[in-house]
Amino acid sequence: VQLVESGGGLVQPGGSLRLSCAASGFTFSRYDMRWYRQAPGKERELVTGITSTNVRSNYLDSVKGRFTISRDNSKNTVYLQMNSLKFDDTAVYYCNALDRRYGNTYWGQGTQVTVSS
């Protein structure tokens, strides 16, 4: 089982990034997918999620209107489009897969997003 995030990097405030999380080794279409983030010195927090049936869950208040989650089951990939990035968005972003029926869950290794001028 693998979840491999990509797309992170250094961006100026107001810029955009699109994170990708490529899954392998499990039936991607059966899993809810989530993006979490963890800033230095802070706890990991849930940013948003999307169910196996493509229903988006609530977004973290601080990212509403700026971030959008999507998935492509044909590519076993989930995305996080991040626009109007702010300094406070700086964090390591993690991809998570959850099978609600059986409780299986998997994590990616994370990708660093740094918002700096």
N, CA, C and O atoms as a Tinker XYZ file with bonds, in Angstrom:
   468  protein
     1  N      0.842000   -1.185000    0.000000    73     2
     2  CA     0.000000    0.000000    0.000000    64     1     3
     3  C      0.883000    1.242000    0.000000    63     2     4     5
     4  O      1.834000    1.352000    0.773000    81     3
     5  N      0.546000    2.160000   -0.877000    73     3     6
     6  CA     1.292000    3.425000   -0.924000    64     5     7
     7  C      0.361000    4.588000   -1.203000    63     6     8     9
     8  O     -0.570000    4.495000   -2.003000    81     7
     9  N      0.641000    5.686000   -0.518000    73     7    10
    10  CA     0.056000    6.978000   -0.827000    64     9    11
    11  C      1.230000    7.924000   -1.006000    63    10    12    13
    12  O      2.018000    8.128000   -0.082000    81    11
    13  N      1.346000    8.496000   -2.182000    73    11    14
    14  CA     2.494000    9.349000   -2.484000    64    13    15
    15  C      1.995000   10.747000   -2.844000    63    14    16    17
    16  O      1.371000   10.962000   -3.883000    81    15
    17  N      2.291000   11.685000   -1.950000    73    15    18
    18  CA     1.904000   13.071000   -2.202000    64    17    19
    19  C      2.967000   13.772000   -3.039000    63    18    20    21
    20  O      4.150000   13.438000   -2.981000    81    19
    21  N      2.525000   14.731000   -3.802000    73    19    22
    22  CA     3.431000   15.564000   -4.589000    64    21    23
    23  C      2.772000   16.915000   -4.822000    63    22    24    25
    24  O      1.582000   17.100000   -4.567000    81    23
    25  N      3.570000   17.847000   -5.309000    73    23    26
    26  CA     3.027000   19.154000   -5.659000    64    25    27
    27  C      3.300000   20.244000   -4.653000    63    26    28    29
    28  O      2.976000   21.407000   -4.895000    81    27
    29  N      3.892000   19.889000   -3.527000    73    27    30
    30  CA     4.222000   20.914000   -2.561000    64    29    31
    31  C      5.397000   21.753000   -3.027000    63    30    32    33
    32  O      6.025000   21.467000   -4.047000    81    31
    33  N      5.679000   22.790000   -2.262000    73    31    34
    34  CA     6.803000   23.648000   -2.610000    64    33    35
    35  C      6.712000   24.996000   -1.943000    63    34    36    37
    36  O      5.944000   25.202000   -1.003000    81    35
    37  N      7.506000   25.897000   -2.445000    73    35    38
    38  CA     7.553000   27.270000   -1.930000    64    37    39
    39  C      6.730000   28.167000   -2.843000    63    38    40    41
    40  O      6.898000   28.150000   -4.063000    81    39
    41  N      5.843000   28.947000   -2.244000    73    39    42
    42  CA     4.977000   29.824000   -3.019000    64    41    43
    43  C      4.797000   31.133000   -2.269000    63    42    44    45
    44  O      4.836000   31.166000   -1.039000    81    43
    45  N      4.602000   32.194000   -3.009000    73    43    46
    46  CA     4.369000   33.498000   -2.384000    64    45    47
    47  C      2.919000   33.616000   -1.936000    63    46    48    49
    48  O      2.046000   32.944000   -2.485000    81    47
    49  N      2.655000   34.456000   -0.953000    73    47    50
    50  CA     1.260000   34.694000   -0.546000    64    49    51
    51  C      0.415000   35.101000   -1.745000    63    50    52    53
    52  O      0.838000   35.893000   -2.588000    81    51
    53  N     -0.786000   34.543000   -1.801000    73    51    54
    54  CA    -1.668000   34.793000   -2.925000    64    53    55
    55  C     -1.513000   33.818000   -4.065000    63    54    56    57
    56  O     -2.321000   33.804000   -4.994000    81    55
    57  N     -0.488000   33.010000   -4.000000    73    55    58
    58  CA    -0.235000   32.041000   -5.055000    64    57    59
    59  C     -1.073000   30.780000   -4.917000    63    58    60    61
    60  O     -1.902000   30.657000   -4.015000    81    59
    61  N     -0.839000   29.850000   -5.830000    73    59    62
    62  CA    -1.601000   28.614000   -5.871000    64    61    63
    63  C     -0.677000   27.411000   -5.996000    63    62    64    65
    64  O      0.425000   27.484000   -6.539000    81    63
    65  N     -1.174000   26.318000   -5.472000    73    63    66
    66  CA    -0.518000   25.016000   -5.652000    64    65    67
    67  C     -1.602000   23.967000   -5.795000    63    66    68    69
    68  O     -2.710000   24.122000   -5.283000    81    67
    69  N     -1.268000   22.903000   -6.495000    73    67    70
    70  CA    -2.159000   21.754000   -6.537000    64    69    71
    71  C     -1.400000   20.528000   -6.045000    63    70    72    73
    72  O     -0.426000   20.086000   -6.654000    81    71
    73  N     -1.871000   20.000000   -4.939000    73    71    74
    74  CA    -1.288000   18.786000   -4.393000    64    73    75
    75  C     -1.968000   17.573000   -5.017000    63    74    76    77
    76  O     -3.162000   17.588000   -5.318000    81    75
    77  N     -1.178000   16.534000   -5.200000    73    75    78
    78  CA    -1.696000   15.266000   -5.691000    64    77    79
    79  C     -1.311000   14.164000   -4.718000    63    78    80    81
    80  O     -0.279000   14.237000   -4.051000    81    79
    81  N     -2.142000   13.157000   -4.647000    73    79    82
    82  CA    -1.853000   11.983000   -3.828000    64    81    83
    83  C     -2.204000   10.765000   -4.657000    63    82    84    85
    84  O     -3.376000   10.487000   -4.912000    81    83
    85  N     -1.183000   10.046000   -5.074000    73    83    86
    86  CA    -1.373000    8.860000   -5.899000    64    85    87
    87  C     -1.393000    7.623000   -5.019000    63    86    88    89
    88  O     -0.490000    7.404000   -4.211000    81    87
    89  N     -2.423000    6.826000   -5.183000    73    87    90
    90  CA    -2.623000    5.645000   -4.345000    64    89    91
    91  C     -2.350000    4.368000   -5.127000    63    90    92    93
    92  O     -2.576000    4.291000   -6.335000    81    91
    93  N     -1.863000    3.384000   -4.413000    73    91    94
    94  CA    -1.652000    2.071000   -5.018000    64    93    95
    95  C     -1.707000    1.013000   -3.932000    63    94    96    97
    96  O     -1.455000    1.291000   -2.760000    81    95
    97  N     -2.038000   -0.194000   -4.334000    73    95    98
    98  CA    -2.032000   -1.314000   -3.402000    64    97    99
    99  C     -3.342000   -1.584000   -2.684000    63    98   100   101
   100  O     -3.438000   -2.503000   -1.871000    81    99
   101  N     -4.350000   -0.780000   -2.988000    73    99   102
   102  CA    -5.669000   -1.012000   -2.407000    64   101   103
   103  C     -6.723000   -0.487000   -3.384000    63   102   104   105
   104  O     -6.401000    0.193000   -4.358000    81   103
   105  N     -7.973000   -0.810000   -3.107000    73   103   106
   106  CA    -9.061000   -0.408000   -4.004000    64   105   107
   107  C     -9.446000    1.035000   -3.709000    63   106   108   109
   108  O    -10.300000    1.312000   -2.867000    81   107
   109  N     -8.809000    1.924000   -4.409000    73   107   110
   110  CA    -8.931000    3.359000   -4.151000    64   109   111
   111  C    -10.391000    3.812000   -4.140000    63   110   112   113
   112  O    -10.783000    4.607000   -3.286000    81   111
   113  N    -11.186000    3.324000   -5.062000    73   111   114
   114  CA   -12.558000    3.817000   -5.215000    64   113   115
   115  C    -13.432000    3.504000   -4.002000    63   114   116   117
   116  O    -14.487000    4.116000   -3.834000    81   115
   117  N    -13.019000    2.574000   -3.165000    73   115   118
   118  CA   -13.807000    2.217000   -1.989000    64   117   119
   119  C    -13.477000    3.056000   -0.766000    63   118   120   121
   120  O    -14.138000    2.951000    0.266000    81   119
   121  N    -12.460000    3.881000   -0.887000    73   119   122
   122  CA   -11.970000    4.618000    0.268000    64   121   123
   123  C    -12.352000    6.087000    0.236000    63   122   124   125
   124  O    -12.323000    6.741000   -0.807000    81   123
   125  N    -12.716000    6.592000    1.429000    73   123   126
   126  CA   -12.791000    8.030000    1.616000    64   125   127
   127  C    -11.360000    8.554000    1.627000    63   126   128   129
   128  O    -10.452000    7.890000    2.128000    81   127
   129  N    -11.166000    9.740000    1.077000    73   127   130
   130  CA    -9.830000   10.342000    1.040000    64   129   131
   131  C     -9.862000   11.680000    1.760000    63   130   132   133
   132  O    -10.821000   12.444000    1.651000    81   131
   133  N     -8.800000   11.940000    2.492000    73   131   134
   134  CA    -8.741000   13.188000    3.274000    64   133   135
   135  C     -7.377000   13.833000    3.130000    63   134   136   137
   136  O     -6.369000   13.170000    2.888000    81   135
   137  N     -7.379000   15.129000    3.285000    73   135   138
   138  CA    -6.132000   15.881000    3.395000    64   137   139
   139  C     -6.045000   16.447000    4.812000    63   138   140   141
   140  O     -6.985000   17.066000    5.311000    81   139
   141  N     -4.914000   16.225000    5.435000    73   139   142
   142  CA    -4.585000   16.806000    6.728000    64   141   143
   143  C     -3.367000   17.697000    6.537000    63   142   144   145
   144  O     -2.671000   17.630000    5.524000    81   143
   145  N     -3.137000   18.521000    7.530000    73   143   146
   146  CA    -1.889000   19.290000    7.536000    64   145   147
   147  C     -1.396000   19.449000    8.964000    63   146   148   149
   148  O     -2.161000   19.397000    9.928000    81   147
   149  N     -0.090000   19.645000    9.060000    73   147   150
   150  CA     0.523000   19.867000   10.370000    64   149   151
   151  C      1.568000   20.944000   10.243000    63   150   152   153
   152  O      2.571000   20.791000    9.546000    81   151
   153  N      1.313000   22.035000   10.929000    73   151   154
   154  CA     2.253000   23.143000   10.956000    64   153   155
   155  C      3.248000   22.931000   12.092000    63   154   156   157
   156  O      2.953000   22.196000   13.034000    81   155
   157  N      4.409000   23.554000   12.023000    73   155   158
   158  CA     5.413000   23.385000   13.075000    64   157   159
   159  C      4.857000   23.745000   14.449000    63   158   160   161
   160  O      4.290000   24.821000   14.640000    81   159
   161  N      5.025000   22.844000   15.387000    73   159   162
   162  CA     4.583000   23.093000   16.748000    64   161   163
   163  C      3.093000   22.950000   16.974000    63   162   164   165
   164  O      2.597000   23.245000   18.061000    81   163
   165  N      2.378000   22.500000   15.962000    73   163   166
   166  CA     0.924000   22.360000   16.090000    64   165   167
   167  C      0.503000   20.925000   15.830000    63   166   168   169
   168  O      1.252000   20.125000   15.269000    81   167
   169  N     -0.719000   20.620000   16.254000    73   167   170
   170  CA    -1.250000   19.291000   15.999000    64   169   171
   171  C     -1.718000   19.156000   14.549000    63   170   172   173
   172  O     -2.035000   20.134000   13.872000    81   171
   173  N     -1.744000   17.924000   14.117000    73   171   174
   174  CA    -2.253000   17.659000   12.778000    64   173   175
   175  C     -3.752000   17.981000   12.748000    63   174   176   177
   176  O     -4.488000   17.638000   13.673000    81   175
   177  N     -4.189000   18.636000   11.681000    73   175   178
   178  CA    -5.596000   18.989000   11.569000    64   177   179
   179  C     -6.163000   18.545000   10.232000    63   178   180   181
   180  O     -5.464000   18.495000    9.220000    81   179
   181  N     -7.443000   18.225000   10.256000    73   179   182
   182  CA    -8.133000   17.817000    9.047000    64   181   183
   183  C     -8.472000   19.039000    8.216000    63   182   184   185
   184  O     -9.107000   19.974000    8.704000    81   183
   185  N     -8.049000   19.032000    6.968000    73   183   186
   186  CA    -8.332000   20.146000    6.063000    64   185   187
   187  C     -9.662000   19.934000    5.351000    63   186   188   189
   188  O    -10.514000   20.822000    5.326000    81   187
   189  N     -9.826000   18.763000    4.781000    73   187   190
   190  CA   -11.055000   18.436000    4.082000    64   189   191
   191  C    -11.019000   16.983000    3.660000    63   190   192   193
   192  O     -9.984000   16.323000    3.760000    81   191
   193  N    -12.150000   16.486000    3.188000    73   191   194
   194  CA   -12.212000   15.118000    2.736000    64   193   195
   195  C    -13.199000   14.950000    1.601000    63   194   196   197
   196  O    -13.989000   15.844000    1.296000    81   195
   197  N    -13.134000   13.784000    0.987000    73   195   198
   198  CA   -14.080000   13.446000   -0.083000    64   197   199
   199  C    -14.380000   11.958000    0.041000    63   198   200   201
   200  O    -13.471000   11.139000    0.176000    81   199
   201  N    -15.652000   11.623000   -0.006000    73   199   202
   202  CA   -16.034000   10.241000    0.229000    64   201   203
   203  C    -15.784000    9.377000   -1.011000    63   202   204   205
   204  O    -15.438000    9.867000   -2.086000    81   203
   205  N    -15.973000    8.092000   -0.812000    73   203   206
   206  CA   -15.817000    7.155000   -1.929000    64   205   207
   207  C    -16.846000    7.427000   -3.015000    63   206   208   209
   208  O    -16.644000    7.065000   -4.174000    81   207
   209  N    -17.949000    8.065000   -2.640000    73   207   210
   210  CA   -18.997000    8.389000   -3.613000    64   209   211
   211  C    -18.904000    9.840000   -4.081000    63   210   212   213
   212  O    -19.862000   10.393000   -4.621000    81   211
   213  N    -17.734000   10.447000   -3.864000    73   211   214
   214  CA   -17.439000   11.772000   -4.404000    64   213   215
   215  C    -18.195000   12.910000   -3.721000    63   214   216   217
   216  O    -18.434000   13.954000   -4.328000    81   215
   217  N    -18.565000   12.707000   -2.473000    73   215   218
   218  CA   -19.206000   13.774000   -1.714000    64   217   219
   219  C    -18.130000   14.472000   -0.891000    63   218   220   221
   220  O    -17.394000   13.832000   -0.141000    81   219
   221  N    -18.048000   15.790000   -1.041000    73   219   222
   222  CA   -17.035000   16.536000   -0.302000    64   221   223
   223  C    -17.537000   16.816000    1.114000    63   222   224   225
   224  O    -18.702000   17.154000    1.321000    81   223
   225  N    -16.653000   16.673000    2.059000    73   223   226
   226  CA   -17.006000   16.985000    3.433000    64   225   227
   227  C    -16.681000   18.447000    3.713000    63   226   228   229
   228  O    -16.167000   19.162000    2.853000    81   227
   229  N    -16.987000   18.870000    4.921000    73   227   230
   230  CA   -16.712000   20.259000    5.284000    64   229   231
   231  C    -15.226000   20.581000    5.221000    63   230   232   233
   232  O    -14.377000   19.726000    5.468000    81   231
   233  N    -14.940000   21.795000    4.896000    73   231   234
   234  CA   -13.576000   22.280000    4.874000    64   233   235
   235  C    -13.236000   22.955000    6.196000    63   234   236   237
   236  O    -14.107000   23.500000    6.875000    81   235
   237  N    -11.971000   22.909000    6.545000    73   235   238
   238  CA   -11.474000   23.701000    7.662000    64   237   239
   239  C    -11.879000   25.156000    7.406000    63   238   240   241
   240  O    -11.725000   25.658000    6.293000    81   239
   241  N    -12.393000   25.826000    8.429000    73   239   242
   242  CA   -12.899000   27.185000    8.233000    64   241   243
   243  C    -11.885000   28.101000    7.554000    63   242   244   245
   244  O    -12.242000   28.911000    6.699000    81   243
   245  N    -10.654000   27.968000    7.932000    73   243   246
   246  CA    -9.629000   28.885000    7.422000    64   245   247
   247  C     -9.303000   28.682000    5.947000    63   246   248   249
   248  O     -8.626000   29.516000    5.347000    81   247
   249  N     -9.775000   27.583000    5.353000    73   247   250
   250  CA    -9.463000   27.339000    3.942000    64   249   251
   251  C    -10.703000   27.389000    3.054000    63   250   252   253
   252  O    -10.605000   27.259000    1.834000    81   251
   253  N    -11.857000   27.574000    3.664000    73   251   254
   254  CA   -13.097000   27.615000    2.880000    64   253   255
   255  C    -13.037000   28.687000    1.809000    63   254   256   257
   256  O    -12.616000   29.817000    2.054000    81   255
   257  N    -13.467000   28.309000    0.622000    73   255   258
   258  CA   -13.461000   29.245000   -0.489000    64   257   259
   259  C    -12.127000   29.349000   -1.201000    63   258   260   261
   260  O    -12.032000   29.979000   -2.254000    81   259
   261  N    -11.094000   28.737000   -0.635000    73   259   262
   262  CA    -9.762000   28.815000   -1.243000    64   261   263
   263  C     -9.244000   27.451000   -1.690000    63   262   264   265
   264  O     -8.525000   27.350000   -2.684000    81   263
   265  N     -9.609000   26.413000   -0.959000    73   263   266
   266  CA    -9.134000   25.060000   -1.266000    64   265   267
   267  C    -10.288000   24.232000   -1.824000    63   266   268   269
   268  O    -11.447000   24.409000   -1.450000    81   267
   269  N     -9.929000   23.312000   -2.738000    73   267   270
   270  CA   -10.922000   22.415000   -3.301000    64   269   271
   271  C    -10.323000   21.018000   -3.429000    63   270   272   273
   272  O     -9.242000   20.830000   -3.988000    81   271
   273  N    -11.045000   20.062000   -2.902000    73   271   274
   274  CA   -10.609000   18.672000   -3.019000    64   273   275
   275  C    -11.364000   18.014000   -4.169000    63   274   276   277
   276  O    -12.526000   18.323000   -4.433000    81   275
   277  N    -10.673000   17.100000   -4.845000    73   275   278
   278  CA   -11.310000   16.335000   -5.912000    64   277   279
   279  C    -10.588000   14.987000   -6.019000    63   278   280   281
   280  O     -9.503000   14.795000   -5.472000    81   279
   281  N    -11.210000   14.086000   -6.722000    73   279   282
   282  CA   -10.597000   12.772000   -6.906000    64   281   283
   283  C    -10.862000   12.274000   -8.323000    63   282   284   285
   284  O    -11.856000   12.623000   -8.960000    81   283
   285  N     -9.936000   11.451000   -8.785000    73   283   286
   286  CA   -10.076000   10.812000  -10.084000    64   285   287
   287  C     -9.843000    9.326000   -9.859000    63   286   288   289
   288  O     -8.701000    8.877000   -9.753000    81   287
   289  N    -10.915000    8.576000   -9.786000    73   287   290
   290  CA   -10.786000    7.145000   -9.499000    64   289   291
   291  C    -10.101000    6.393000  -10.630000    63   290   292   293
   292  O     -9.511000    5.337000  -10.402000    81   291
   293  N    -10.171000    6.918000  -11.837000    73   291   294
   294  CA    -9.498000    6.252000  -12.954000    64   293   295
   295  C     -7.978000    6.355000  -12.832000    63   294   296   297
   296  O     -7.241000    5.561000  -13.417000    81   295
   297  N     -7.521000    7.345000  -12.062000    73   295   298
   298  CA    -6.086000    7.542000  -11.865000    64   297   299
   299  C     -5.653000    7.222000  -10.435000    63   298   300   301
   300  O     -4.485000    7.381000  -10.081000    81   299
   301  N     -6.607000    6.769000   -9.619000    73   299   302
   302  CA    -6.298000    6.466000   -8.204000    64   301   303
   303  C     -5.609000    7.649000   -7.521000    63   302   304   305
   304  O     -4.629000    7.488000   -6.795000    81   303
   305  N     -6.143000    8.818000   -7.772000    73   303   306
   306  CA    -5.490000   10.033000   -7.286000    64   305   307
   307  C     -6.514000   10.992000   -6.684000    63   306   308   309
   308  O     -7.626000   11.147000   -7.190000    81   307
   309  N     -6.108000   11.621000   -5.603000    73   307   310
   310  CA    -6.895000   12.693000   -5.005000    64   309   311
   311  C     -6.071000   13.967000   -5.070000    63   310   312   313
   312  O     -4.845000   13.943000   -4.961000    81   311
   313  N     -6.762000   15.067000   -5.247000    73   311   314
   314  CA    -6.096000   16.355000   -5.425000    64   313   315
   315  C     -6.561000   17.356000   -4.375000    63   314   316   317
   316  O     -7.649000   17.241000   -3.812000    81   315
   317  N     -5.714000   18.328000   -4.135000    73   315   318
   318  CA    -6.108000   19.474000   -3.325000    64   317   319
   319  C     -5.636000   20.726000   -4.044000    63   318   320   321
   320  O     -4.441000   21.023000   -4.080000    81   319
   321  N     -6.574000   21.450000   -4.609000    73   319   322
   322  CA    -6.259000   22.712000   -5.255000    64   321   323
   323  C     -6.282000   23.804000   -4.200000    63   322   324   325
   324  O     -7.286000   23.996000   -3.515000    81   323
   325  N     -5.190000   24.506000   -4.074000    73   323   326
   326  CA    -5.050000   25.531000   -3.042000    64   325   327
   327  C     -4.791000   26.877000   -3.708000    63   326   328   329
   328  O     -3.768000   27.074000   -4.364000    81   327
   329  N     -5.711000   27.779000   -3.535000    73   327   330
   330  CA    -5.588000   29.122000   -4.111000    64   329   331
   331  C     -5.482000   30.159000   -3.014000    63   330   332   333
   332  O     -5.781000   29.886000   -1.852000    81   331
   333  N     -5.056000   31.340000   -3.391000    73   331   334
   334  CA    -4.946000   32.461000   -2.445000    64   333   335
   335  C     -4.234000   32.032000   -1.168000    63   334   336   337
   336  O     -4.720000   32.268000   -0.062000    81   335
   337  N     -3.117000   31.420000   -1.330000    73   335   338
   338  CA    -2.396000   30.871000   -0.184000    64   337   339
   339  C     -1.928000   31.968000    0.755000    63   338   340   341
   340  O     -1.571000   33.069000    0.336000    81   339
   341  N     -1.940000   31.633000    2.040000    73   339   342
   342  CA    -1.557000   32.554000    3.100000    64   341   343
   343  C     -0.393000   31.970000    3.886000    63   342   344   345
   344  O     -0.113000   30.773000    3.823000    81   343
   345  N      0.273000   32.844000    4.624000    73   343   346
   346  CA     1.389000   32.384000    5.459000    64   345   347
   347  C      0.959000   31.223000    6.354000    63   346   348   349
   348  O      1.707000   30.263000    6.538000    81   347
   349  N     -0.252000   31.317000    6.908000    73   347   350
   350  CA    -0.722000   30.299000    7.849000    64   349   351
   351  C     -1.003000   28.955000    7.204000    63   350   352   353
   352  O     -1.265000   27.979000    7.908000    81   351
   353  N     -0.954000   28.881000    5.889000    73   351   354
   354  CA    -1.136000   27.601000    5.203000    64   353   355
   355  C      0.148000   26.781000    5.176000    63   354   356   357
   356  O      0.149000   25.628000    4.745000    81   355
   357  N      1.228000   27.378000    5.636000    73   355   358
   358  CA     2.498000   26.666000    5.687000    64   357   359
   359  C      2.391000   25.462000    6.606000    63   358   360   361
   360  O      2.052000   25.594000    7.782000    81   359
   361  N      2.681000   24.288000    6.062000    73   359   362
   362  CA     2.539000   23.046000    6.824000    64   361   363
   363  C      3.007000   21.888000    5.964000    63   362   364   365
   364  O      3.253000   22.029000    4.766000    81   363
   365  N      3.122000   20.750000    6.607000    73   363   366
   366  CA     3.253000   19.508000    5.854000    64   365   367
   367  C      1.841000   18.978000    5.620000    63   366   368   369
   368  O      1.055000   18.842000    6.558000    81   367
   369  N      1.535000   18.686000    4.377000    73   367   370
   370  CA     0.207000   18.202000    4.001000    64   369   371
   371  C      0.259000   16.686000    3.782000    63   370   372   373
   372  O      1.104000   16.161000    3.057000    81   371
   373  N     -0.673000   16.023000    4.434000    73   371   374
   374  CA    -0.711000   14.564000    4.395000    64   373   375
   375  C     -2.004000   14.082000    3.744000    63   374   376   377
   376  O     -3.074000   14.662000    3.928000    81   375
   377  N     -1.871000   13.032000    2.999000    73   375   378
   378  CA    -3.004000   12.358000    2.382000    64   377   379
   379  C     -3.369000   11.156000    3.262000    63   378   380   381
   380  O     -2.492000   10.461000    3.775000    81   379
   381  N     -4.655000   10.929000    3.425000    73   379   382
   382  CA    -5.139000    9.804000    4.238000    64   381   383
   383  C     -6.257000    9.083000    3.503000    63   382   384   385
   384  O     -7.119000    9.707000    2.885000    81   383
   385  N     -6.228000    7.776000    3.581000    73   383   386
   386  CA    -7.289000    6.951000    3.005000    64   385   387
   387  C     -7.992000    6.204000    4.123000    63   386   388   389
   388  O     -7.345000    5.675000    5.027000    81   387
   389  N     -9.303000    6.161000    4.065000    73   387   390
   390  CA   -10.091000    5.511000    5.114000    64   389   391
   391  C    -11.206000    4.674000    4.501000    63   390   392   393
   392  O    -12.018000    5.166000    3.716000    81   391
   393  N    -11.227000    3.404000    4.875000    73   391   394
   394  CA   -12.333000    2.522000    4.513000    64   393   395
   395  C    -13.264000    2.485000    5.712000    63   394   396   397
   396  O    -12.973000    1.830000    6.713000    81   395
   397  N    -14.370000    3.181000    5.611000    73   395   398
   398  CA   -15.257000    3.301000    6.773000    64   397   399
   399  C    -15.897000    1.977000    7.154000    63   398   400   401
   400  O    -16.287000    1.792000    8.307000    81   399
   401  N    -16.011000    1.067000    6.222000    73   399   402
   402  CA   -16.677000   -0.193000    6.524000    64   401   403
   403  C    -15.817000   -1.063000    7.417000    63   402   404   405
   404  O    -16.310000   -1.677000    8.363000    81   403
   405  N    -14.507000   -1.114000    7.108000    73   403   406
   406  CA   -13.623000   -2.017000    7.846000    64   405   407
   407  C    -12.611000   -1.295000    8.725000    63   406   408   409
   408  O    -11.900000   -1.927000    9.506000    81   407
   409  N    -12.546000    0.014000    8.599000    73   407   410
   410  CA   -11.661000    0.774000    9.463000    64   409   411
   411  C    -10.219000    0.837000    9.008000    63   410   412   413
   412  O     -9.375000    1.400000    9.705000    81   411
   413  N     -9.921000    0.268000    7.849000    73   411   414
   414  CA    -8.540000    0.363000    7.359000    64   413   415
   415  C     -8.209000    1.813000    7.041000    63   414   416   417
   416  O     -9.036000    2.543000    6.494000    81   415
   417  N     -7.017000    2.216000    7.381000    73   415   418
   418  CA    -6.590000    3.575000    7.073000    64   417   419
   419  C     -5.120000    3.592000    6.723000    63   418   420   421
   420  O     -4.321000    2.841000    7.283000    81   419
   421  N     -4.774000    4.460000    5.790000    73   419   422
   422  CA    -3.392000    4.578000    5.319000    64   421   423
   423  C     -3.008000    6.043000    5.230000    63   422   424   425
   424  O     -3.848000    6.916000    5.011000    81   423
   425  N     -1.698000    6.295000    5.409000    73   423   426
   426  CA    -1.171000    7.659000    5.359000    64   425   427
   427  C     -0.050000    7.769000    4.344000    63   426   428   429
   428  O      0.712000    6.827000    4.127000    81   427
   429  N      0.035000    8.926000    3.733000    73   427   430
   430  CA     1.184000    9.243000    2.911000    64   429   431
   431  C      2.309000    9.807000    3.764000    63   430   432   433
   432  O      2.167000    9.964000    4.976000    81   431
   433  N      3.425000   10.109000    3.119000    73   431   434
   434  CA     4.598000   10.586000    3.848000    64   433   435
   435  C      4.579000   12.102000    4.046000    63   434   436   437
   436  O      5.361000   12.645000    4.826000    81   435
   437  N      3.686000   12.769000    3.339000    73   435   438
   438  CA     3.556000   14.210000    3.473000    64   437   439
   439  C      4.337000   14.981000    2.421000    63   438   440   441
   440  O      5.345000   14.510000    1.892000    81   439
   441  N      3.846000   16.170000    2.136000    73   439   442
   442  CA     4.544000   17.079000    1.232000    64   441   443
   443  C      4.542000   18.471000    1.860000    63   442   444   445
   444  O      3.525000   18.933000    2.377000    81   443
   445  N      5.680000   19.117000    1.807000    73   443   446
   446  CA     5.830000   20.414000    2.467000    64   445   447
   447  C      5.279000   21.533000    1.583000    63   446   448   449
   448  O      5.588000   21.625000    0.395000    81   447
   449  N      4.468000   22.364000    2.191000    73   447   450
   450  CA     3.993000   23.586000    1.547000    64   449   451
   451  C      4.482000   24.756000    2.386000    63   450   452   453
   452  O      4.196000   24.848000    3.579000    81   451
   453  N      5.217000   25.638000    1.748000    73   451   454
   454  CA     5.731000   26.816000    2.439000    64   453   455
   455  C      5.268000   28.066000    1.711000    63   454   456   457
   456  O      5.538000   28.254000    0.525000    81   455
   457  N      4.575000   28.902000    2.440000    73   455   458
   458  CA     4.100000   30.171000    1.887000    64   457   459
   459  C      4.959000   31.271000    2.491000    63   458   460   461
   460  O      4.928000   31.528000    3.694000    81   459
   461  N      5.720000   31.907000    1.622000    73   459   462
   462  CA     6.668000   32.910000    2.104000    64   461   463
   463  C      6.945000   33.935000    1.011000    63   462   464   465
   464  O      6.942000   33.621000   -0.179000    81   463
   465  N      7.179000   35.149000    1.441000    73   463   466
   466  CA     7.539000   36.199000    0.496000    64   465   467
   467  C      9.055000   36.359000    0.423000    63   466   468
   468  O      9.552000   37.201000   -0.325000    81   467
